[in-house]
PDB file of C-alpha atoms in Angstrom:
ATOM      1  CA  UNK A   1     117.893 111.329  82.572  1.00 47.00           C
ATOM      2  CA  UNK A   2     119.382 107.901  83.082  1.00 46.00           C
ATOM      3  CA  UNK A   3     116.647 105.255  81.998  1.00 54.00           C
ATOM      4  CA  UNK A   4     117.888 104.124  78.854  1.00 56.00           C
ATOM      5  CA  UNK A   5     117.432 101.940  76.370  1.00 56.00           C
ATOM      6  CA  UNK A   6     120.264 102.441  74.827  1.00 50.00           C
ATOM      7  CA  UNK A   7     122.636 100.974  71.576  1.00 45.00           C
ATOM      8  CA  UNK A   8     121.809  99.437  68.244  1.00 41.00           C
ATOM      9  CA  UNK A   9     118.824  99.697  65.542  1.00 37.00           C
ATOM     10  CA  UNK A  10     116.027  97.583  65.783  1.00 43.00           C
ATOM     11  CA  UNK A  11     117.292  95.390  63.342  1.00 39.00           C
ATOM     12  CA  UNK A  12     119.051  93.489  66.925  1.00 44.00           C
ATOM     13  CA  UNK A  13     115.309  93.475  68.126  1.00 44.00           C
ATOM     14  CA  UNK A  14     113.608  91.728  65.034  1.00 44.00           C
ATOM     15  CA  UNK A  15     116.509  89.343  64.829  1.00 42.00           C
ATOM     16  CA  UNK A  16     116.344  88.461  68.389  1.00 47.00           C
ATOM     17  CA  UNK A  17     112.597  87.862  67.797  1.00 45.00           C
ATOM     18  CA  UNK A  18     113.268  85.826  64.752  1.00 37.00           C
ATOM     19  CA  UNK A  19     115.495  83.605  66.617  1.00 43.00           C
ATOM     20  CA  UNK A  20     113.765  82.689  69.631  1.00 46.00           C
ATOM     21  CA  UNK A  21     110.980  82.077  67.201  1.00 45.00           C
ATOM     22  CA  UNK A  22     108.877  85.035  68.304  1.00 46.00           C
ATOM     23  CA  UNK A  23     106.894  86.455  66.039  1.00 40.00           C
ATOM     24  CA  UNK A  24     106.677  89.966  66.167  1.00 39.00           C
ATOM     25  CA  UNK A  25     102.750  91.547  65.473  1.00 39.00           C
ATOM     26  CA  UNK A  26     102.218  92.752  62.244  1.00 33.00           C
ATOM     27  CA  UNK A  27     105.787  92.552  60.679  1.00 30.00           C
ATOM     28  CA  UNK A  28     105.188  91.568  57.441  1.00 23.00           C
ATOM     29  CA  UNK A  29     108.626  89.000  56.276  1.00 24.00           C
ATOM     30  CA  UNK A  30     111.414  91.229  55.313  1.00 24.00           C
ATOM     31  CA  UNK A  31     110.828  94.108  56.739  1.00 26.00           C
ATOM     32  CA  UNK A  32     112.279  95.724  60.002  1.00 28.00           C
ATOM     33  CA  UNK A  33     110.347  97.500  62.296  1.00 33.00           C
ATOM     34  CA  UNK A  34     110.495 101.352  62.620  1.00 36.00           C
ATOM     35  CA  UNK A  35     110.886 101.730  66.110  1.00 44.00           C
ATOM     36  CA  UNK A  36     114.098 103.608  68.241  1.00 49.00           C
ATOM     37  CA  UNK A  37     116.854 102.285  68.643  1.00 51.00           C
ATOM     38  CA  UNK A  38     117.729  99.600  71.480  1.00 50.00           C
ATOM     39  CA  UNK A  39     119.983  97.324  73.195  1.00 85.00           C
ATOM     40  CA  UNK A  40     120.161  97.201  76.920  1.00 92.00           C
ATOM     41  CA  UNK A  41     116.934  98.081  79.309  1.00 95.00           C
ATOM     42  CA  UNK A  42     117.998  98.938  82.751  1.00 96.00           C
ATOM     43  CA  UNK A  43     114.891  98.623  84.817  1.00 97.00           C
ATOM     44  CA  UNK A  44     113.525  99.463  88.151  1.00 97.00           C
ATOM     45  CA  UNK A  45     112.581  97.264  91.372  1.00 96.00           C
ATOM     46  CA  UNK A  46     111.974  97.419  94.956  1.00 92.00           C
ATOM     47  CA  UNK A  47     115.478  96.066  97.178  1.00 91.00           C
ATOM     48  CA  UNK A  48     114.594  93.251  99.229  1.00 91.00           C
ATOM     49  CA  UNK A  49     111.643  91.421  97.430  1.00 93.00           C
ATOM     50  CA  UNK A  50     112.462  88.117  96.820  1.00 95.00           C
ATOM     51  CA  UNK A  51     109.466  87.624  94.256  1.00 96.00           C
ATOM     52  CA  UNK A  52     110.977  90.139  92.094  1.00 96.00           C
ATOM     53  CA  UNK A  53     113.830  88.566  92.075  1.00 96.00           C
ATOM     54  CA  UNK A  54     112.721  85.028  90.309  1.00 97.00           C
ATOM     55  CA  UNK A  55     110.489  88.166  88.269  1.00 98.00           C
ATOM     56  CA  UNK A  56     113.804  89.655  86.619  1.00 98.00           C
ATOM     57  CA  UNK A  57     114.882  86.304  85.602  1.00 98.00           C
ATOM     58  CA  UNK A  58     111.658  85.615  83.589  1.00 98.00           C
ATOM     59  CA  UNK A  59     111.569  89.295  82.347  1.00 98.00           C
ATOM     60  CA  UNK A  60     114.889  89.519  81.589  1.00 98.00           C
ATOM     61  CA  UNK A  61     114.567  86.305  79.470  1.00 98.00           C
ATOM     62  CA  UNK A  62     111.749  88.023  77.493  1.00 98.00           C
ATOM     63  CA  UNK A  63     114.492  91.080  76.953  1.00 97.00           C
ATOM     64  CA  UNK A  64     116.789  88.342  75.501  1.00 96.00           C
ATOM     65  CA  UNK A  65     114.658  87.216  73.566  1.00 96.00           C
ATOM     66  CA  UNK A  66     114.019  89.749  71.370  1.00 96.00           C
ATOM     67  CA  UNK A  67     117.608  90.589  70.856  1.00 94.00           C
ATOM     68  CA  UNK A  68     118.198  92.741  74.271  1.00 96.00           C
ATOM     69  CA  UNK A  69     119.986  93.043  77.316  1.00 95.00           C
ATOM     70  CA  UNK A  70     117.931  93.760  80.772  1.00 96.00           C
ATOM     71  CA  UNK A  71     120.055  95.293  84.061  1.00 96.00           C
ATOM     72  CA  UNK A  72     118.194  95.503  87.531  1.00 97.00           C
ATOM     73  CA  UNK A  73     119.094  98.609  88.930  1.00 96.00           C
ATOM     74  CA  UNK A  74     117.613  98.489  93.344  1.00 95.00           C
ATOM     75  CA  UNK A  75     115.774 100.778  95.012  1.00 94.00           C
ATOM     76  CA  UNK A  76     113.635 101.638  97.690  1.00 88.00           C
ATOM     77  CA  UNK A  77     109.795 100.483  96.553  1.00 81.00           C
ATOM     78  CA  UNK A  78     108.115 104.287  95.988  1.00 86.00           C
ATOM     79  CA  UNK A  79     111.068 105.351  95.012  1.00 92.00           C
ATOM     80  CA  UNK A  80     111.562 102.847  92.303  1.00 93.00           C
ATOM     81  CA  UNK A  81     108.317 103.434  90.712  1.00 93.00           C
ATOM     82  CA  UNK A  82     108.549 107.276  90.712  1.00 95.00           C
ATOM     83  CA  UNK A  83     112.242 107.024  89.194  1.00 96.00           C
ATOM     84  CA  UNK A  84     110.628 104.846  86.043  1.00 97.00           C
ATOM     85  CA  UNK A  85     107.528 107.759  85.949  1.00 97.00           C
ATOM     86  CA  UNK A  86     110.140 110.099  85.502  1.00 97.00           C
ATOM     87  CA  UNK A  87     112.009 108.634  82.651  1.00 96.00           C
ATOM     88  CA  UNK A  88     115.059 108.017  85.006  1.00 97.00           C
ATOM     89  CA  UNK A  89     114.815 103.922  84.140  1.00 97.00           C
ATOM     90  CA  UNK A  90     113.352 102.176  80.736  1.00 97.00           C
ATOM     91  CA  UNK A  91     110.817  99.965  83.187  1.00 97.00           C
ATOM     92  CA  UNK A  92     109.603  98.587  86.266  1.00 97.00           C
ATOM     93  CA  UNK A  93     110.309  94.865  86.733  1.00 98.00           C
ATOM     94  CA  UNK A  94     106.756  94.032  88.278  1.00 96.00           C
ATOM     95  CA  UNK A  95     103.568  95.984  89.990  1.00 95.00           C
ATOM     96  CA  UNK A  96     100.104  95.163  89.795  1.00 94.00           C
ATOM     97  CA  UNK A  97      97.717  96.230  86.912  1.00 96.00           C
ATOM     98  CA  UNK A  98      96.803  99.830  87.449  1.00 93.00           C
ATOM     99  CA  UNK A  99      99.666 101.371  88.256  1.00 93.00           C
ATOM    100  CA  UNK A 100      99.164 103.335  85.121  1.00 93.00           C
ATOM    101  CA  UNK A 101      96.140 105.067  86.533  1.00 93.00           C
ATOM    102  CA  UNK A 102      98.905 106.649  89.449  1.00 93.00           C
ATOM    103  CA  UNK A 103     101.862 106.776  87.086  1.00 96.00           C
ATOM    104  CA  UNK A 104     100.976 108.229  83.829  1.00 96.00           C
ATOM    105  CA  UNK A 105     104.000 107.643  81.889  1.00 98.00           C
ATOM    106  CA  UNK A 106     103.791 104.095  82.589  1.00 98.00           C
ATOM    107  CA  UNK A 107     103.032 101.042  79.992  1.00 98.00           C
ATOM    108  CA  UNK A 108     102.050  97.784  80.868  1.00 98.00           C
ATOM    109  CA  UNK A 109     103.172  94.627  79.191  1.00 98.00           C
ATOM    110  CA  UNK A 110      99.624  93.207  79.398  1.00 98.00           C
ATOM    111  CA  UNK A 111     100.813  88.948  79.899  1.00 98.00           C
ATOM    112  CA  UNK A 112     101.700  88.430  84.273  1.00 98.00           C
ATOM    113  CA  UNK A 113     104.882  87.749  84.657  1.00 98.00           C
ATOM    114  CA  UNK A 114     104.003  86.459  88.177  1.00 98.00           C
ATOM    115  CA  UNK A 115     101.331  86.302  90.801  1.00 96.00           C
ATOM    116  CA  UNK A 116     101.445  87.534  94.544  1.00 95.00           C
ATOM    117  CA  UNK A 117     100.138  86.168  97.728  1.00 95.00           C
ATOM    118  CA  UNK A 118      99.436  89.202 100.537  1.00 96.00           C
ATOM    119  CA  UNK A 119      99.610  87.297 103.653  1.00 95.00           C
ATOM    120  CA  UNK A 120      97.852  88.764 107.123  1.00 97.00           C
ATOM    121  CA  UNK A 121     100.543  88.438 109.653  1.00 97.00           C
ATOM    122  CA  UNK A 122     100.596  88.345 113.748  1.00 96.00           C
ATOM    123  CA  UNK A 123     101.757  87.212 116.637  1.00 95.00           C
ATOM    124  CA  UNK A 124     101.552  83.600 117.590  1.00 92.00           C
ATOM    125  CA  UNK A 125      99.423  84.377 120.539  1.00 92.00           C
ATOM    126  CA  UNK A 126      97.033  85.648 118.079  1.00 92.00           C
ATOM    127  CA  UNK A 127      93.848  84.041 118.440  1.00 92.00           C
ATOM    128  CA  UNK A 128      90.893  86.242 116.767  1.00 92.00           C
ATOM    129  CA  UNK A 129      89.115  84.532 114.005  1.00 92.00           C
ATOM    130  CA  UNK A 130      90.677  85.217 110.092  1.00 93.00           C
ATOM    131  CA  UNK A 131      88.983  88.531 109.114  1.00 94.00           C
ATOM    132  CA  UNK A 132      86.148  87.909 105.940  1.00 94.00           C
ATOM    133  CA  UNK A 133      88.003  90.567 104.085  1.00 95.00           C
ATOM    134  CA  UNK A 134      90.451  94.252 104.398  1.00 96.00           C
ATOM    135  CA  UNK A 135      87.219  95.723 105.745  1.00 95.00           C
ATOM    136  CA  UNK A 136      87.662  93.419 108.435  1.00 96.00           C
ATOM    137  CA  UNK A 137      90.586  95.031 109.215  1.00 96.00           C
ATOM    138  CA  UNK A 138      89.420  98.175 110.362  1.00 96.00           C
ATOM    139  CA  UNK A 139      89.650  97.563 114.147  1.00 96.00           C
ATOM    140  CA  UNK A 140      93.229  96.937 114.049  1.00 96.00           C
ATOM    141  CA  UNK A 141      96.945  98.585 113.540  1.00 96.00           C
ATOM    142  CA  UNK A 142      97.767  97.663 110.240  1.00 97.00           C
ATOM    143  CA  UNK A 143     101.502  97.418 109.029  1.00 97.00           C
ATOM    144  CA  UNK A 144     102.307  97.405 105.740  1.00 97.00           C
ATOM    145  CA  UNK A 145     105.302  98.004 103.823  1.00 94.00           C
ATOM    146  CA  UNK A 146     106.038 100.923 101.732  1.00 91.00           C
ATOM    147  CA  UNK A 147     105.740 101.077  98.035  1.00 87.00           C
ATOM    148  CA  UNK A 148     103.811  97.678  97.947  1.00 90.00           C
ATOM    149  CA  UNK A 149     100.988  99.161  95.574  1.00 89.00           C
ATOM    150  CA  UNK A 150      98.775  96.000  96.030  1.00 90.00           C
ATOM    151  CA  UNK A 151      98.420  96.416 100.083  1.00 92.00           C
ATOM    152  CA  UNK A 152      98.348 100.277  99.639  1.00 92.00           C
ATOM    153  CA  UNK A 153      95.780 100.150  97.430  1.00 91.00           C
ATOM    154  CA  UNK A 154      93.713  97.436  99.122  1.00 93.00           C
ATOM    155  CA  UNK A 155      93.978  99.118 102.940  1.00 95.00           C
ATOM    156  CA  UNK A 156      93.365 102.079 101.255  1.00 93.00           C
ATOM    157  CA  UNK A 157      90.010 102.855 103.376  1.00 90.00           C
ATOM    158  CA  UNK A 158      91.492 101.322 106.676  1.00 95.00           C
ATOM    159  CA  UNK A 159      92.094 103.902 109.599  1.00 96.00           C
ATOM    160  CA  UNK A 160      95.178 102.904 111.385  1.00 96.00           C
ATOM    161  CA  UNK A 161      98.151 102.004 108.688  1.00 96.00           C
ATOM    162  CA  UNK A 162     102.072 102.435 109.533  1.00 96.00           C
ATOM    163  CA  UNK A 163     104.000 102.235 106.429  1.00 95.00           C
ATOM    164  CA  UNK A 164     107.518 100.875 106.790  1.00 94.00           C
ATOM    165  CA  UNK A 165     110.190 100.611 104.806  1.00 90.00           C
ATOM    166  CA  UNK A 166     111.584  97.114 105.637  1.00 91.00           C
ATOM    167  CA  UNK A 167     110.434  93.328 106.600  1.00 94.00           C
ATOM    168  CA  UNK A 168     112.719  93.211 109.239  1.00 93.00           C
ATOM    169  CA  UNK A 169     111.005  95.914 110.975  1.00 95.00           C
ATOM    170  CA  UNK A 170     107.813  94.814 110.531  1.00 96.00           C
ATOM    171  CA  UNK A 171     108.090  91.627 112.182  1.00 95.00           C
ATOM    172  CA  UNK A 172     109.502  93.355 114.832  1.00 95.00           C
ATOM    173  CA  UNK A 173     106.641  95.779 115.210  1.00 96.00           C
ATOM    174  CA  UNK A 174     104.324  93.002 115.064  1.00 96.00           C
ATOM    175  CA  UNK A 175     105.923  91.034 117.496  1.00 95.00           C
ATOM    176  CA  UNK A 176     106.213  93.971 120.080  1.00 95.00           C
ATOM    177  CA  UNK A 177     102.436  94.896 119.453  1.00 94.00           C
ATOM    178  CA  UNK A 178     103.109  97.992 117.696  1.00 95.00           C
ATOM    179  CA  UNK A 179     100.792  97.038 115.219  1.00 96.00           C
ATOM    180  CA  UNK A 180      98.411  94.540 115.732  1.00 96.00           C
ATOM    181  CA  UNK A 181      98.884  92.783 112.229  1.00 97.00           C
ATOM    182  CA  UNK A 182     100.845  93.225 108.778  1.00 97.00           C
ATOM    183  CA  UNK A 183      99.468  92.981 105.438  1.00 97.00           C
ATOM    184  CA  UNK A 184     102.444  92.003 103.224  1.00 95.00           C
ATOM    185  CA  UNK A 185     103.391  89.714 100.808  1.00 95.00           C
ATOM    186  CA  UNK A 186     103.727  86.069 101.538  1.00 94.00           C
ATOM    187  CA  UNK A 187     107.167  86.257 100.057  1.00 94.00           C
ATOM    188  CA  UNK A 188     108.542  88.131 103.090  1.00 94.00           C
ATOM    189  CA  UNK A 189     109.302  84.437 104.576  1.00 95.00           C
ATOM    190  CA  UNK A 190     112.351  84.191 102.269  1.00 95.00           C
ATOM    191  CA  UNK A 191     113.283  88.186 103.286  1.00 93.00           C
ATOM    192  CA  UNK A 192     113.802  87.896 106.591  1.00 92.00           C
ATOM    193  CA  UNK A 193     116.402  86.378 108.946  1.00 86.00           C
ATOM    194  CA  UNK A 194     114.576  82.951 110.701  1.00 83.00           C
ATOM    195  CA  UNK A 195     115.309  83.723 113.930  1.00 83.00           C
ATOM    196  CA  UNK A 196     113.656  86.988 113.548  1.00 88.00           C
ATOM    197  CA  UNK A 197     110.674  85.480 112.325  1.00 91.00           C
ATOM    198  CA  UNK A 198     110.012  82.914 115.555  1.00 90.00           C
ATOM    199  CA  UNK A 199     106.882  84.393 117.403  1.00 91.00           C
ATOM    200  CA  UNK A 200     104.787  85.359 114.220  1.00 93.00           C
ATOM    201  CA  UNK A 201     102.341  83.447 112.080  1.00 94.00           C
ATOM    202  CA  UNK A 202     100.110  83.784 108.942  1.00 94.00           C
ATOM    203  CA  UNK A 203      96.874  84.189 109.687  1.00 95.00           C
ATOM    204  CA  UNK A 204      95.742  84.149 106.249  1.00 95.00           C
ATOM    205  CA  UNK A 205      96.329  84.717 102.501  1.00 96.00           C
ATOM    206  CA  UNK A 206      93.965  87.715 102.177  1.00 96.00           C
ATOM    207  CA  UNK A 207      94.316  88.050  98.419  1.00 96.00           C
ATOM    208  CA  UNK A 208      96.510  86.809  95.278  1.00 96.00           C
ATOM    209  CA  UNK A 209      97.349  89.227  92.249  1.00 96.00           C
ATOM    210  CA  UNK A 210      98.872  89.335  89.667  1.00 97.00           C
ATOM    211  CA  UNK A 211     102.011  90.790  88.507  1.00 97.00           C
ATOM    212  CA  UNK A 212     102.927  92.536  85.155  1.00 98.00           C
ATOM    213  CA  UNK A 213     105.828  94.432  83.638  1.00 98.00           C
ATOM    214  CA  UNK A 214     106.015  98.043  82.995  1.00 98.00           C
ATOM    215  CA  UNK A 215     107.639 100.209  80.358  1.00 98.00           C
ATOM    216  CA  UNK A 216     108.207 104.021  80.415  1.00 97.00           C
ATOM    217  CA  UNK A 217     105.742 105.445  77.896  1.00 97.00           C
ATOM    218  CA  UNK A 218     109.194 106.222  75.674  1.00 96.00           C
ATOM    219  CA  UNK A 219     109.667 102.852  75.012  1.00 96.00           C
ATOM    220  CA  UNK A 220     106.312 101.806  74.128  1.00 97.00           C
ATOM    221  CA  UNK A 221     107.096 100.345  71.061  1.00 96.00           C
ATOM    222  CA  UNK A 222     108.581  97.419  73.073  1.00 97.00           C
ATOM    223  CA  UNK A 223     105.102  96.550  74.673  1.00 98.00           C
ATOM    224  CA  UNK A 224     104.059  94.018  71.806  1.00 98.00           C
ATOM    225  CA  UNK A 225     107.194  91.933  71.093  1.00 97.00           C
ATOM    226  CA  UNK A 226     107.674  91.656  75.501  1.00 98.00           C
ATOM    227  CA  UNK A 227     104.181  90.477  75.406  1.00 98.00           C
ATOM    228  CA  UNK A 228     104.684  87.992  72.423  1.00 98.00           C
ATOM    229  CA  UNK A 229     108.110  87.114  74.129  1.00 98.00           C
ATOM    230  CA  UNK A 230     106.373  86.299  77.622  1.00 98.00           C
ATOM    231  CA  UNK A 231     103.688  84.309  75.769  1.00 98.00           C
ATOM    232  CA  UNK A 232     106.203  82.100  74.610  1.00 98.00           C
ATOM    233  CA  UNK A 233     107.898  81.742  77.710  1.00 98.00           C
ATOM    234  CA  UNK A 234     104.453  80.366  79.252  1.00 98.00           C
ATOM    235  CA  UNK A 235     103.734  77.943  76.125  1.00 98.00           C
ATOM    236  CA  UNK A 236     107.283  76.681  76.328  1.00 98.00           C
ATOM    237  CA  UNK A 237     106.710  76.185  80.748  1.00 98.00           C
ATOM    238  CA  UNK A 238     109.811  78.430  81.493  1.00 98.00           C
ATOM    239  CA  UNK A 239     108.294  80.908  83.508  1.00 98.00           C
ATOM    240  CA  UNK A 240     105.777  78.214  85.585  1.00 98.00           C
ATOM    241  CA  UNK A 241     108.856  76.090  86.381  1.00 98.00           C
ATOM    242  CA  UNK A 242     110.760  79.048  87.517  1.00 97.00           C
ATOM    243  CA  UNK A 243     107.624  80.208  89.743  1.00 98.00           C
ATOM    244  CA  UNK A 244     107.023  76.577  91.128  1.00 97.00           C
ATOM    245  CA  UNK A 245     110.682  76.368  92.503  1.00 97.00           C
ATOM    246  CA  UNK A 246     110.101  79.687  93.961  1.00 97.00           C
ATOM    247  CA  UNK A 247     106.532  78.830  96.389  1.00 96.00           C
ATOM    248  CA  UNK A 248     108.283  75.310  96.618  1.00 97.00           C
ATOM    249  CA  UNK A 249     111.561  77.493  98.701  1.00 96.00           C
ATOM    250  CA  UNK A 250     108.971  79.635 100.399  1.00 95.00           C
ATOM    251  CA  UNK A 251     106.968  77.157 101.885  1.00 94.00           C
ATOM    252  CA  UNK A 252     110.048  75.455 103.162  1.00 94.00           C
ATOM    253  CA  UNK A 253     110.810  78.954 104.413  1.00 92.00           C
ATOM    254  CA  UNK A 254     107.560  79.456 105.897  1.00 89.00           C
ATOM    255  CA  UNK A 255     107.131  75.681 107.755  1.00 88.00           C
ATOM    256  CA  UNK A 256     110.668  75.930 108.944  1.00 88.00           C
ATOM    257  CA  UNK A 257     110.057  79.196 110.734  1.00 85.00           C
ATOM    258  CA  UNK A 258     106.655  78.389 112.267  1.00 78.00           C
ATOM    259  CA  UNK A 259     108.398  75.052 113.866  1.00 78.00           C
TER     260      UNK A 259
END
C-alpha cells in the first residue's frame, strides 16, 4: 500500500488545531486525542482539472491547519478514485457527495470545498433550443469525460455516451460531429489550448454541484477536525476569495475563446 498518512503522534494534529484556532469536537482542554498517528496526507485527483487545482489549495490549507502536510499525487480520473478505495492514497481531493455509495471505503468531509458548473457543449453552428434537462438529452451523442462522477451519474439513463479520457479530445470530437454535444465541466475553458477551442460554444450550464473531500475509511478520525478546519476557512473568506479568482479567470477564458 502507498496511501499514507504517515509521521508523528497526534499531539502535531491537536497543536496544529490549537493554533489556527480550531477547535477540535469534543476535546476536552488538556487532553490529546487518541487517534493514529499523522503527518503528511498524500491524496488523490484527476490530471488536468483545473477546479481541483484551486481545490488542493483550500484543502491543503485545512491539512495545515491542523498540524499536517497534504501532497497531490495525479492521475487519470477513475483511476484516481479506485487507487484511494483501495487504500493506495489517504484521500481524494474533491468528488461529489455520494461517492461513498460506489466506493465503500470512502469518508466524506461533510463542509464543500467547492462547487461545479457542468456545461452542455457544441458546435457553434449549433442552433437547437437548450434542452429542459439530461432527459433532454436522449436524442443526441453525448461526450463526456471519464471519471467525472457528476456527468456519469447524471447521463446515467442516456443511450448514446462516449467516455473520453481528455478535454482536448472532446472538443475535437465535438467539433468534427462525432458527438453531437459534451456534458463536462465548465472548467474545461481553462484546460484546453484556445485555439482548439474556436468553433465550440456553451449551450448551457445544465447543473451546479457541489464538491467535498474524501478520506480513506483508515483515516477517519481526521473527518471532524478537516470539517472544523474548512469551517473556518469559510468564516475567515479564504476559500470564497480563492474560488472568486478562479470563475473570475474562467470567464475571461471562456469570453476570450468564444470571440
Amino acid at each position: 500500500m502507498r496511501a499514507k498518512l504517515t509521521g508523528q503522534s497526534c499531539l502535531a494534529v491537536a497543536f496544529g488545531l490549537w493554533a489556527a484556532g480550531v477547535a477540535w469536537p469534543g476535546l476536552v482542554h488538556g487532553q490529546v486525542p487518541q487517534q493514529g498517528a499523522v503527518r503528511v496526507a498524500e491524496l488523490a485527483r484527476t490530471e488536468n482539472e483545473p477546479l481541483i487545482d484551486v481545490a488542493f489549495d483550500i484543502v491543503r490549507e485545512a491539512y495545515r491547519r491542523i498540524g499536517m502536510d497534504a501532497v497531490e499525487r495525479t492521475l487519470p480520473g477513475e483511476r484516481a478514485v479506485q487507487a484511494v478505495n483501495a487504500g493506495e492514497y489517504a484521500g481524494d481531493v474533491i468528488h461529489i457527495a455520494g461517492l461513498e455509495l460506489r466506493y465503500p471505503n470512502l469518508v466524506r468531509v461533510p463542509v464543500p470545498v467547492a462547487y461545479t458548473n457542468m456545461a452542455l457543449v457544441a458546435r457553434t453552428a449549433w442552433d437547437a433550443p437548450p434542452p429542459a434537462d439530461w432527459g433532454a438529452l436522449a436524442p443526441y451523442t453525448v461526450c463526456i469525460r471519464r471519471g467525472i462522477k457528476a456527468i456519469e451519474q447524471a447521463t446515467a439513463g442516456l443511450p448514446r455516451i462516449t467516455s473520453v479520457n481528455q478535454y482536448d479530445n472532446i472538443v475535437r470530437m465535438v467539433k468534427l460531429g462525432r458527438c453531437d454535444v459534451a456534458a463536462i465541466p465548465a472548467a474545461f475553458w481553462l484546460a484546453v489550448d484556445g485555439a482548439e477551442l474556436k468553433g465550440v460554444k456553451e449551450v448551457k450550464i445544465m447543473q451546479r454541484w457541489p464538491l467535498y473531500h474524501y478520506v480513506h475509511k483508515s483515516h477517519a478520525s481526521l473527518v471532524e477536525p478537516l470539517a472544523a478546519a474548512l469551517q473556518a476557512l469559510q468564516r475567515s473568506g479564504y476559500q470564497a476569495e480563492r474560488l472568486a479568482a478562479f470563475e473570475q479567470r474562467l470567464e475571461a477564458a471562456r469570453r476570450a475563446a468564444m470571440r
